[in-house]
Amino acid sequence: MEAVRIGLAGFGTVGSGLARVLEENGDWIERRIGRRIAIKTVLVRDLTKRRSFLPGPGVALTDDPSALADDPEIPIVVELMGGVGAAKELIERSLRAGKHVVTANKHLLAEHGPELFALAEEKGVGLLYEAGVAGGIPIVQTLKDSLSGNRIEKLVGILNGTANYILSEMTTNGLEFETALTQAQALGYAEADPTFDIEGVDTAHKLVVLIRLAYGRDYPLKALPVRGITSVTQQDIEVAREFGYRIKLLAQVRDVDGRLEAGVFPALVKHTFLLARVGGNYNAVRLEGNAVGPIMLHGQGAGALPTGSAVLADLMTLCREGFRPDNTGFGPAPVTPADILPPELAVSRYYFRFTVADRPGVMAAIAQTMADHNISIAQAVQKGDESAADVPIVFLTHAAQAKAADAVAAEIDAMSFTRKPTVLFRIL
Amino acid sequence: MEAVRIGLAGFGTVGSGLARVLEENGDWIERRIGRRIAIKTVLVRDLTKRRSFLPGPGVALTDDPSALADDPEIPIVVELMGGVGAAKELIERSLRAGKHVVTANKHLLAEHGPELFALAEEKGVGLLYEAGVAGGIPIVQTLKDSLSGNRIEKLVGILNGTANYILSEMTTNGLEFETALTQAQALGYAEADPTFDIEGVDTAHKLVVLIRLAYGRDYPLKALPVRGITSVTQQDIEVAREFGYRIKLLAQVRDVDGRLEAGVFPALVKHTFLLARVGGNYNAVRLEGNAVGPIMLHGQGAGALPTGSAVLADLMTLCREGFRPDNTGFGPAPVTPADILPPELAVSRYYFRFTVADRPGVMAAIAQTMADHNISIAQAVQKGDESAADVPIVFLTHAAQAKAADAVAAEIDAMSFTRKPTVLFRIL
């Protein structure tokens, strides 16, 4: 049987990883679906760029999107360019031409998912994105199929390998944030511009995609509360450890009486939880279904081959006999807006770090401010030595509303004895 | 749209769990697949038995298999009776009648899988079994679809919740095996006859099913080396802990240059591995694909609702438009025999516990026997006090072949100073 010929847009890490997997596992793929999958044309931005890994013989290189979208010999276009501009145009053009699309572009799906799914639905083609969330971990298919009969009560994810690597290095090797970030960049785990990774933006993109898969609703990216890890210090790591916690960047969504409470934030995770054990650049998703109970999936969230594996899974799905698109997991119904629990009403336990002048009455003032907002203190520790003028005071609280926690931080930050902005993490 | 009406064989824990999930999540299921799934007829062994949970109004109870297999209004039969006799007859009869079958019966699939899959293929119907392995954990679909483009290099599973509960209790609460087993039975985790759970038989059934899914080959149950946990003592748990290990009952398969090395055995797992953290009656599967790298899935391996969730996943798959059966994950090709690496050639590190008389020369004799079989000792410890006449000697070895390890055990067991049979575990 003749090979399925695909168009590949983008030939960076993942693109070349996919090419390698299609080559190395060619016989195996043929055994499973009765035919091979071959790259016909690769779309790149710059034809003159020298490449360490080439698509291989018989593969055409082009810088013209229409060479993919308008080629009748190409039934499937794989988009691995990233970004929301050219990628969106290529995907729309390919869908309009009646081609299936496989993408790893969570940014695009988070910002323009509903319209793209509507277009794919209208054309009756597949728009698949297993590689868009948690790399090789099959969370998209798990939510679409295996757990689709479950109501997802809550979902927590470690979805950014770079951020997790940085926090793991800070925890294991006592590095400060900046050092760990530089190291991540040296190892190629972090982009030259790491903003999306360390500010939680990439994690937020993935969370929006997961919410859509779990609930069939669109949670607007702009409405999602997002905090990154740039304010996490070695001292926070140490204090958290003393209390029996690890600090992780978490994406979380919960069904609160039919309304969705969601957000991205650094959080203290009890060291005994499996999520606390997710190290290095690994990803994990833990969810609770009303039938299946708690499930955790763990694996590599990035990298050429793991992400290539996820793209390959989608390609093989498209190549299987009798494929019918169900891109959202909720059939032809359009993706409707989520009923959102206002983030300020979210309830959580909190970790506060205040940096204040070492003078009498400070602890009392902070404690009083907490009391004024009806936040009850579970544990407290004051660090620092005689020499230091600024001392950190850390409070771990019982459950409190986000608006109360934010109000306390704002009031303390306005006080004369405060030396640095208050740092606020959640406790899972 | 009218509900899909199914026949349910067996109304024990899982059967009633499925009924509950179909009821509680009815609206949700309808939203996902456009229709409800309703139980029309329940097949039970004893119609007169009093039941705490009833199938609900409008559901017929019968003790006649033909009421399921021959009912034209029933397109899907769910088999949750267990065993290989009546269950096999019902499934074959249902498949011959052109019905799809969903089963949780790993015992039957392990012993008669190939012929049943051949029959389903001939009839062009689905024979699905997500619930057969690791309960609610979607390992069947993950191997069939999400990771089907990967060559699975190795797979290790904790697949029996009862055995894992017993070992966890021995580890966490210092119980002896018998006490932990009695406790498991009191809690309903273990059957009145726990043989299949504690002797590794149930785990072996599941491993045979997983091997078929991962490699598309049949590893005959009879050829599989299987060891249970009945020889694990509190002392083994303690010694393992001193060396930094937990003891788990593992199912393992590895691709060794195209030949499959597989088996079920108690093994020492480094406490830092996620697998060592799988507690209570949880299950986990860790595998390494040549593209995806290491992946671990963790969740509840048994229980009414988790297993019901897995059955529901299969039911929803069957109800989706355009369903085409691919029951093995390898298309229409028949399941062919695996190329087996003779178990005695398997290479592993080992944990030996010898129970010997406390007299001079014993340690030397044991060490010499090890040396005779070219097994090199990594760590050794001799426990016991002055008073005890019998002393345990524990050796942890470097990599050795199974036949060498077994030969050492046999020779030591034949020696005059040996008081109890040598205990042999693997080290993961």
mmCIF file with all atom_site columns, N, CA, C and O in Angstrom, chain A residues 19 22 25 36 40 51 54 66 70 92 199 215 231 240 260 286 291 303 307 321 360 382 388 395 403 405 427:
data_model
loop_
_atom_site.group_PDB
_atom_site.id
_atom_site.type_symbol
_atom_site.label_atom_id
_atom_site.label_alt_id
_atom_site.label_comp_id
_atom_site.label_asym_id
_atom_site.label_entity_id
_atom_site.label_seq_id
_atom_site.pdbx_PDB_ins_code
_atom_site.Cartn_x
_atom_site.Cartn_y
_atom_site.Cartn_z
_atom_site.occupancy
_atom_site.B_iso_or_equiv
_atom_site.pdbx_formal_charge
_atom_site.auth_seq_id
_atom_site.auth_comp_id
_atom_site.auth_asym_id
_atom_site.auth_atom_id
_atom_site.pdbx_PDB_model_num
ATOM 1   N N  . ALA A 1 19  ? 10.523  13.538 11.791 1.00 0.00 ? 19  ALA A N  1
ATOM 2   C CA . ALA A 1 19  ? 11.141  12.903 10.609 1.00 0.00 ? 19  ALA A CA 1
ATOM 3   C C  . ALA A 1 19  ? 11.925  11.661 11.028 1.00 0.00 ? 19  ALA A C  1
ATOM 4   O O  . ALA A 1 19  ? 11.844  10.615 10.387 1.00 0.00 ? 19  ALA A O  1
ATOM 5   N N  . LEU A 1 22  ? 9.459   8.814  12.017 1.00 0.00 ? 22  LEU A N  1
ATOM 6   C CA . LEU A 1 22  ? 8.805   8.238  10.831 1.00 0.00 ? 22  LEU A CA 1
ATOM 7   C C  . LEU A 1 22  ? 9.770   7.310  10.100 1.00 0.00 ? 22  LEU A C  1
ATOM 8   O O  . LEU A 1 22  ? 9.376   6.274  9.565  1.00 0.00 ? 22  LEU A O  1
ATOM 9   N N  . ASN A 1 25  ? 10.873  4.141  12.761 1.00 0.00 ? 25  ASN A N  1
ATOM 10  C CA . ASN A 1 25  ? 9.767   3.232  13.076 1.00 0.00 ? 25  ASN A CA 1
ATOM 11  C C  . ASN A 1 25  ? 8.888   2.936  11.866 1.00 0.00 ? 25  ASN A C  1
ATOM 12  O O  . ASN A 1 25  ? 7.741   2.501  12.015 1.00 0.00 ? 25  ASN A O  1
ATOM 13  N N  . ARG A 1 36  ? 3.016   3.151  5.375  1.00 0.00 ? 36  ARG A N  1
ATOM 14  C CA . ARG A 1 36  ? 3.975   4.073  5.966  1.00 0.00 ? 36  ARG A CA 1
ATOM 15  C C  . ARG A 1 36  ? 3.456   5.507  5.894  1.00 0.00 ? 36  ARG A C  1
ATOM 16  O O  . ARG A 1 36  ? 2.487   5.785  5.191  1.00 0.00 ? 36  ARG A O  1
ATOM 17  N N  . LYS A 1 40  ? 6.372   14.568 2.381  1.00 0.00 ? 40  LYS A N  1
ATOM 18  C CA . LYS A 1 40  ? 6.577   14.935 0.974  1.00 0.00 ? 40  LYS A CA 1
ATOM 19  C C  . LYS A 1 40  ? 7.260   16.290 0.858  1.00 0.00 ? 40  LYS A C  1
ATOM 20  O O  . LYS A 1 40  ? 8.220   16.456 0.126  1.00 0.00 ? 40  LYS A O  1
ATOM 21  N N  . ARG A 1 51  ? 21.323  23.344 7.893  1.00 0.00 ? 51  ARG A N  1
ATOM 22  C CA . ARG A 1 51  ? 20.652  22.478 8.852  1.00 0.00 ? 51  ARG A CA 1
ATOM 23  C C  . ARG A 1 51  ? 21.515  21.278 9.215  1.00 0.00 ? 51  ARG A C  1
ATOM 24  O O  . ARG A 1 51  ? 22.117  20.654 8.346  1.00 0.00 ? 51  ARG A O  1
ATOM 25  N N  . LEU A 1 54  ? 18.755  16.917 7.877  1.00 0.00 ? 54  LEU A N  1
ATOM 26  C CA . LEU A 1 54  ? 17.968  17.201 6.672  1.00 0.00 ? 54  LEU A CA 1
ATOM 27  C C  . LEU A 1 54  ? 16.792  16.249 6.556  1.00 0.00 ? 54  LEU A C  1
ATOM 28  O O  . LEU A 1 54  ? 16.852  15.106 7.029  1.00 0.00 ? 54  LEU A O  1
ATOM 29  N N  . SER A 1 66  ? 1.594   27.536 0.293  1.00 0.00 ? 66  SER A N  1
ATOM 30  C CA . SER A 1 66  ? 0.650   26.904 -0.626 1.00 0.00 ? 66  SER A CA 1
ATOM 31  C C  . SER A 1 66  ? 1.184   25.570 -1.142 1.00 0.00 ? 66  SER A C  1
ATOM 32  O O  . SER A 1 66  ? 0.417   24.714 -1.589 1.00 0.00 ? 66  SER A O  1
ATOM 33  N N  . ASP A 1 70  ? -2.065  23.591 -0.733 1.00 0.00 ? 70  ASP A N  1
ATOM 34  C CA . ASP A 1 70  ? -2.747  23.436 -2.025 1.00 0.00 ? 70  ASP A CA 1
ATOM 35  C C  . ASP A 1 70  ? -2.282  22.218 -2.812 1.00 0.00 ? 70  ASP A C  1
ATOM 36  O O  . ASP A 1 70  ? -2.649  22.044 -3.974 1.00 0.00 ? 70  ASP A O  1
ATOM 37  N N  . GLU A 1 92  ? -5.570  27.391 8.673  1.00 0.00 ? 92  GLU A N  1
ATOM 38  C CA . GLU A 1 92  ? -6.877  27.735 8.090  1.00 0.00 ? 92  GLU A CA 1
ATOM 39  C C  . GLU A 1 92  ? -6.910  27.389 6.607  1.00 0.00 ? 92  GLU A C  1
ATOM 40  O O  . GLU A 1 92  ? -7.874  26.801 6.109  1.00 0.00 ? 92  GLU A O  1
ATOM 41  N N  . GLU A 1 199 ? 7.006   32.748 33.142 1.00 0.00 ? 199 GLU A N  1
ATOM 42  C CA . GLU A 1 199 ? 5.878   33.577 33.587 1.00 0.00 ? 199 GLU A CA 1
ATOM 43  C C  . GLU A 1 199 ? 4.555   32.808 33.596 1.00 0.00 ? 199 GLU A C  1
ATOM 44  O O  . GLU A 1 199 ? 3.499   33.360 33.865 1.00 0.00 ? 199 GLU A O  1
ATOM 45  N N  . TYR A 1 215 ? -14.022 19.632 29.832 1.00 0.00 ? 215 TYR A N  1
ATOM 46  C CA . TYR A 1 215 ? -15.373 20.162 30.085 1.00 0.00 ? 215 TYR A CA 1
ATOM 47  C C  . TYR A 1 215 ? -16.124 20.559 28.821 1.00 0.00 ? 215 TYR A C  1
ATOM 48  O O  . TYR A 1 215 ? -17.314 20.875 28.869 1.00 0.00 ? 215 TYR A O  1
ATOM 49  N N  . SER A 1 231 ? 9.422   34.919 41.086 1.00 0.00 ? 231 SER A N  1
ATOM 50  C CA . SER A 1 231 ? 9.573   35.436 42.455 1.00 0.00 ? 231 SER A CA 1
ATOM 51  C C  . SER A 1 231 ? 9.988   34.344 43.446 1.00 0.00 ? 231 SER A C  1
ATOM 52  O O  . SER A 1 231 ? 10.137  34.612 44.641 1.00 0.00 ? 231 SER A O  1
ATOM 53  N N  . ALA A 1 240 ? 9.819   26.018 52.435 1.00 0.00 ? 240 ALA A N  1
ATOM 54  C CA . ALA A 1 240 ? 8.802   25.040 52.029 1.00 0.00 ? 240 ALA A CA 1
ATOM 55  C C  . ALA A 1 240 ? 9.253   23.642 52.435 1.00 0.00 ? 240 ALA A C  1
ATOM 56  O O  . ALA A 1 240 ? 8.474   22.854 52.971 1.00 0.00 ? 240 ALA A O  1
ATOM 57  N N  . LEU A 1 260 ? -16.252 26.769 36.810 1.00 0.00 ? 260 LEU A N  1
ATOM 58  C CA . LEU A 1 260 ? -14.853 26.359 36.740 1.00 0.00 ? 260 LEU A CA 1
ATOM 59  C C  . LEU A 1 260 ? -13.946 27.349 37.464 1.00 0.00 ? 260 LEU A C  1
ATOM 60  O O  . LEU A 1 260 ? -13.952 28.548 37.176 1.00 0.00 ? 260 LEU A O  1
ATOM 61  N N  . ARG A 1 286 ? -2.422  15.167 36.876 1.00 0.00 ? 286 ARG A N  1
ATOM 62  C CA . ARG A 1 286 ? -3.207  14.394 37.833 1.00 0.00 ? 286 ARG A CA 1
ATOM 63  C C  . ARG A 1 286 ? -4.645  14.878 37.747 1.00 0.00 ? 286 ARG A C  1
ATOM 64  O O  . ARG A 1 286 ? -4.893  16.080 37.730 1.00 0.00 ? 286 ARG A O  1
ATOM 65  N N  . ALA A 1 291 ? -15.882 8.805  38.319 1.00 0.00 ? 291 ALA A N  1
ATOM 66  C CA . ALA A 1 291 ? -15.940 7.340  38.309 1.00 0.00 ? 291 ALA A CA 1
ATOM 67  C C  . ALA A 1 291 ? -14.542 6.745  38.511 1.00 0.00 ? 291 ALA A C  1
ATOM 68  O O  . ALA A 1 291 ? -14.326 5.908  39.377 1.00 0.00 ? 291 ALA A O  1
ATOM 69  N N  . GLY A 1 303 ? 10.857  17.930 23.979 1.00 0.00 ? 303 GLY A N  1
ATOM 70  C CA . GLY A 1 303 ? 11.919  17.178 23.327 1.00 0.00 ? 303 GLY A CA 1
ATOM 71  C C  . GLY A 1 303 ? 11.490  16.644 21.984 1.00 0.00 ? 303 GLY A C  1
ATOM 72  O O  . GLY A 1 303 ? 10.303  16.429 21.742 1.00 0.00 ? 303 GLY A O  1
ATOM 73  N N  . THR A 1 307 ? 7.783   14.544 21.711 1.00 0.00 ? 307 THR A N  1
ATOM 74  C CA . THR A 1 307 ? 6.771   15.332 21.015 1.00 0.00 ? 307 THR A CA 1
ATOM 75  C C  . THR A 1 307 ? 6.487   14.737 19.647 1.00 0.00 ? 307 THR A C  1
ATOM 76  O O  . THR A 1 307 ? 5.331   14.681 19.210 1.00 0.00 ? 307 THR A O  1
ATOM 77  N N  . GLU A 1 321 ? -8.543  3.350  9.211  1.00 0.00 ? 321 GLU A N  1
ATOM 78  C CA . GLU A 1 321 ? -9.815  3.200  8.497  1.00 0.00 ? 321 GLU A CA 1
ATOM 79  C C  . GLU A 1 321 ? -10.959 3.716  9.364  1.00 0.00 ? 321 GLU A C  1
ATOM 80  O O  . GLU A 1 321 ? -10.967 3.512  10.581 1.00 0.00 ? 321 GLU A O  1
ATOM 81  N N  . PRO A 1 360 ? 10.272  46.097 66.325 1.00 0.00 ? 360 PRO A N  1
ATOM 82  C CA . PRO A 1 360 ? 9.155   45.615 67.142 1.00 0.00 ? 360 PRO A CA 1
ATOM 83  C C  . PRO A 1 360 ? 7.797   45.934 66.509 1.00 0.00 ? 360 PRO A C  1
ATOM 84  O O  . PRO A 1 360 ? 7.644   46.950 65.810 1.00 0.00 ? 360 PRO A O  1
ATOM 85  N N  . GLN A 1 382 ? 9.923   32.991 61.234 1.00 0.00 ? 382 GLN A N  1
ATOM 86  C CA . GLN A 1 382 ? 10.680  34.197 60.934 1.00 0.00 ? 382 GLN A CA 1
ATOM 87  C C  . GLN A 1 382 ? 12.138  33.805 60.812 1.00 0.00 ? 382 GLN A C  1
ATOM 88  O O  . GLN A 1 382 ? 12.710  33.211 61.703 1.00 0.00 ? 382 GLN A O  1
ATOM 89  N N  . ALA A 1 388 ? 21.223  40.951 59.442 1.00 0.00 ? 388 ALA A N  1
ATOM 90  C CA . ALA A 1 388 ? 20.361  41.398 58.356 1.00 0.00 ? 388 ALA A CA 1
ATOM 91  C C  . ALA A 1 388 ? 19.381  42.471 58.812 1.00 0.00 ? 388 ALA A C  1
ATOM 92  O O  . ALA A 1 388 ? 18.748  42.344 59.861 1.00 0.00 ? 388 ALA A O  1
ATOM 93  N N  . PHE A 1 395 ? 4.231   33.011 56.494 1.00 0.00 ? 395 PHE A N  1
ATOM 94  C CA . PHE A 1 395 ? 3.006   32.464 57.086 1.00 0.00 ? 395 PHE A CA 1
ATOM 95  C C  . PHE A 1 395 ? 2.418   31.420 56.145 1.00 0.00 ? 395 PHE A C  1
ATOM 96  O O  . PHE A 1 395 ? 2.328   31.649 54.937 1.00 0.00 ? 395 PHE A O  1
ATOM 97  N N  . LYS A 1 403 ? -9.249  36.851 47.057 1.00 0.00 ? 403 LYS A N  1
ATOM 98  C CA . LYS A 1 403 ? -9.336  38.314 47.226 1.00 0.00 ? 403 LYS A CA 1
ATOM 99  C C  . LYS A 1 403 ? -8.843  38.746 48.603 1.00 0.00 ? 403 LYS A C  1
ATOM 100 O O  . LYS A 1 403 ? -8.198  39.789 48.746 1.00 0.00 ? 403 LYS A O  1
ATOM 101 N N  . ALA A 1 405 ? -6.518  37.135 50.368 1.00 0.00 ? 405 ALA A N  1
ATOM 102 C CA . ALA A 1 405 ? -5.058  36.972 50.348 1.00 0.00 ? 405 ALA A CA 1
ATOM 103 C C  . ALA A 1 405 ? -4.412  38.143 49.606 1.00 0.00 ? 405 ALA A C  1
ATOM 104 O O  . ALA A 1 405 ? -3.435  38.734 50.073 1.00 0.00 ? 405 ALA A O  1
ATOM 105 N N  . ILE A 1 427 ? -1.028  26.645 48.321 1.00 0.00 ? 427 ILE A N  1
ATOM 106 C CA . ILE A 1 427 ? -0.665  25.336 48.875 1.00 0.00 ? 427 ILE A CA 1
ATOM 107 C C  . ILE A 1 427 ? -1.683  24.334 48.338 1.00 0.00 ? 427 ILE A C  1
ATOM 108 O O  . ILE A 1 427 ? -2.888  24.535 48.497 1.00 0.00 ? 427 ILE A O  1
#
